[in-house]
Each structure stands twice: as C-alpha cells, then as structure tokens.
C-alpha cells in the first residue's frame, strides 16, 4: 500500500516553531511520531529535508510522507475535554463537538475523537459502519465546533444515514464572515471540487460536486457580518469555500483568505463557524426534534470584540 503524502502551508501563527511541534499542530501527529518521520527523512520544507528541531517559516510548504496505515484504525477510548452530551437515548446521541476533535480516527490523526470520547464516557454506539467510524452518520471538520449526532443503535444508524443522504436533516450553522454579503439574504449554488493547484483545499470549480448554501445576515458590524446558514448539500468545507468565493471568507480562516489582522484582533485561532442546530425525525418515534449548541468561549469572545 502506498504511503500518503500531505502537503500543507505553514500559517503565520506557527512561524519560528520547531518542525516537530508544527507538525503536531497542523497534522495532529504526536511529537514523537513527528520526530520519527523527520529522522526517516520524509519531512520536507519547501522541498528540502528538515530535522525535528529545525524551525518553520510562514508561507513555506511542509510536505510529510505519512506512515503506512494500520490494518484497522480502532478508536482510542479517552475522555474528551469540553465534549458535552446534549441528548441521548437508545437510538440517538447528540454531542457538542469542541474544536480540535475529529469525528473518528483517520490516518495521521492522533488527537481526540468523538467515537473515542463516547466510548470512554460509557456510551454504546451502533455497530454499523467501518471499524474506525461505527455509529458515525455525519462529520464536522476538526476546526469546526457544534452539534453532531451519532447513532446509538442499528435502527438509528440506518434511519439517520438515510436522512442525511436524502437531505431531510435540517443543518443550521452560524458563520462570522468578513464584510457584508450582498444581497443580505441569498443562495450560493456553485459546484465544489479539489482546488486545481492546492490539493489540500477545495474551491468552486467547473465539474465539481453540486453544492447549495442558503444564508441570511443576522447582525452586521463594520468589518464583518454574522450569518445564519442552511446547507442543502454537505460538501467538505462547503460554507468556507462558498463564502470565500463570494469575497466574504469566514473570519479566522487563513486557508480560504481571511485577513490576519482582523483574526488577531478577534483573538481567533480557527475559523468562526459553528453548527448551532440540527433537526431530524427521531428514528423510533418519527417525531421531529431539534438540538442546539451554544457558542463556545472563543467564538463568543470574537463577537464581544465586534460589538465593542
């Protein structure tokens, strides 16, 4: 099996950091694993091999050849700080996923996961799905917080999986974007695919997957706007890509063009994007239910700064 190669740009905030520490921050690898890869000679900075204690520079490209994947990425059961269970019954578990937590184990990710956190907290999840993501019916990016639902039973898994596929789940996000979108209530219908020159991110491209985002300005500030966003489709980085394509990237999102000065002033270490509410029919009762999650402290603080 060929080894996966990851290529990522070094953000401004990590300038001057040791290579092993920067790899840990950007790729979720442990410092020990990062050091081992450096020793193997498979870590390049702007195409030049680097050691673990070398320093990274902003704007440089870090290229890492990841280790061979294990036969099965079994989730590691460990409690996840800040991951609150919002609702739980025999079929459904809804959690407030904090930033910095992946939905399930993936190659190269050694940070906390939703499935590992639930296992450590004593919750049973559905046995349906691949080993590393049993019970997972949807995903939120590592850098996005908010409501996420997990299937607790096989009935819950099949029902929720179908509901997401058929787009009957109502997904509501709040996003803080730069500037003021025009019109203030609108729909972005633009296909999304891999960025033509930067395979690690996505873009609006001809021949991409169908993607539709509905938004409405909730609150306008001098430099930014707070939007309520409803997703009709669920493409990777959809809100971030669509808002960036209209010239209004999410605040704190350097991958898609945010202003670093505004990011710093708002105290953001990640994109201002939060899955605020999820609505779906309960797998057992058929009753419509909606589950919400409040803003975490970092996002709330950024709004306070804007409100002055």
Coordinates of N, CA and C in Angstrom, one line a residue, residues 83-97 114-115 117-119 121-126 134-138 146-153 156-157 160 164 278 280 282-283 289 291:
X83 N -16.4 18.1 25.5 CA -17.4 17.4 24.7 C -18.6 17.0 25.5
X84 N -19.6 17.8 25.4 CA -20.8 17.6 26.2 C -21.8 16.8 25.5
X85 N -22.5 15.9 26.2 CA -23.6 15.1 25.6 C -24.9 16.0 25.8
X86 N -25.5 16.4 24.7 CA -26.6 17.3 24.7 C -27.9 16.5 24.8
X87 N -27.9 15.3 24.3 CA -29.1 14.4 24.3 C -28.7 13.0 24.1
X88 N -29.3 12.0 24.7 CA -29.0 10.6 24.5 C -30.2 9.7 24.8
X89 N -30.5 8.8 23.9 CA -31.5 7.7 24.2 C -31.0 6.4 23.5
X90 N -31.8 5.4 23.4 CA -31.4 4.2 22.9 C -31.0 4.2 21.4
X91 N -31.4 5.3 20.7 CA -31.1 5.3 19.2 C -30.2 6.5 18.8
X92 N -30.2 7.5 19.6 CA -29.5 8.8 19.2 C -28.7 9.3 20.3
X93 N -27.5 9.8 19.9 CA -26.6 10.5 20.9 C -26.3 11.8 20.2
X94 N -26.6 13.0 20.8 CA -26.2 14.3 20.2 C -25.1 14.9 21.1
X95 N -24.0 15.3 20.5 CA -23.0 15.9 21.3 C -22.6 17.3 20.8
X96 N -22.0 18.1 21.7 CA -21.4 19.4 21.3 C -20.0 19.1 21.1
X97 N -19.6 19.0 19.8 CA -18.2 18.7 19.5 C -17.3 20.0 19.6
X114 N -14.5 11.9 18.5 CA -15.9 11.8 19.1 C -16.2 10.3 19.5
X115 N -15.8 9.4 18.6 CA -16.1 8.0 19.0 C -15.3 7.5 20.2
X117 N -14.2 9.5 22.6 CA -14.8 10.2 23.8 C -16.0 9.5 24.3
X118 N -16.9 9.1 23.4 CA -18.2 8.5 23.8 C -17.9 7.1 24.4
X119 N -16.9 6.4 23.9 CA -16.6 5.0 24.4 C -16.0 5.2 25.8
X121 N -16.7 7.6 27.9 CA -17.8 8.0 28.8 C -18.8 7.0 29.0
X122 N -18.6 5.8 28.4 CA -19.5 4.7 28.7 C -20.8 4.6 27.8
X123 N -20.8 5.3 26.7 CA -21.9 5.3 25.8 C -21.8 4.2 24.7
X124 N -22.8 3.4 24.5 CA -22.8 2.4 23.4 C -23.2 3.1 22.1
X125 N -22.5 2.8 21.1 CA -22.9 3.3 19.8 C -23.2 2.2 18.8
X126 N -23.8 2.4 17.7 CA -24.2 1.4 16.8 C -23.0 0.7 16.3
X134 N -17.7 3.5 13.5 CA -19.0 2.8 13.9 C -19.9 3.9 14.5
X135 N -21.2 3.9 14.0 CA -22.2 4.9 14.5 C -22.1 6.3 13.9
X136 N -21.1 6.6 13.2 CA -20.9 7.9 12.6 C -21.8 8.1 11.4
X137 N -22.7 9.0 11.4 CA -23.6 9.3 10.3 C -23.4 10.6 9.7
X138 N -22.5 11.5 10.3 CA -22.2 12.8 9.7 C -20.8 13.2 10.3
X146 N -19.7 22.5 17.4 CA -21.1 22.5 17.3 C -21.8 21.1 17.5
X147 N -23.1 21.1 17.1 CA -23.9 19.9 17.3 C -23.6 18.8 16.3
X148 N -23.4 17.6 16.8 CA -23.1 16.5 15.9 C -23.9 15.3 16.5
X149 N -24.6 14.5 15.6 CA -25.4 13.4 16.0 C -24.7 12.1 15.7
X150 N -24.7 11.1 16.6 CA -24.1 9.8 16.4 C -25.2 8.8 16.6
X151 N -25.2 7.7 15.8 CA -26.2 6.6 16.0 C -25.9 5.7 17.2
X152 N -26.8 5.5 18.1 CA -26.6 4.6 19.2 C -27.0 3.2 18.9
X153 N -27.9 3.0 17.9 CA -28.4 1.7 17.6 C -28.3 1.4 16.1
X156 N -31.1 3.4 14.6 CA -30.7 4.8 14.5 C -29.7 5.0 13.3
X157 N -28.8 4.1 13.1 CA -27.8 4.3 12.1 C -28.4 4.3 10.7
X160 N -30.8 7.5 10.3 CA -30.1 8.8 10.2 C -29.2 8.8 8.9
X164 N -29.6 11.8 6.2 CA -28.6 12.7 5.7 C -28.4 12.6 4.2
X278 N -29.4 21.2 14.9 CA -29.6 20.1 14.0 C -31.0 19.6 14.2
X280 N -34.1 16.7 13.0 CA -34.3 15.5 12.2 C -35.4 14.7 12.9
X282 N -36.9 11.6 14.7 CA -36.4 10.6 15.6 C -36.6 9.2 15.0
X283 N -35.5 8.3 14.9 CA -35.6 7.0 14.3 C -36.7 6.1 14.8
X289 N -37.3 16.5 16.0 CA -36.6 17.0 17.1 C -35.4 17.9 16.7
X291 N -31.9 20.0 18.1 CA -30.9 20.1 19.2 C -30.0 21.2 18.9

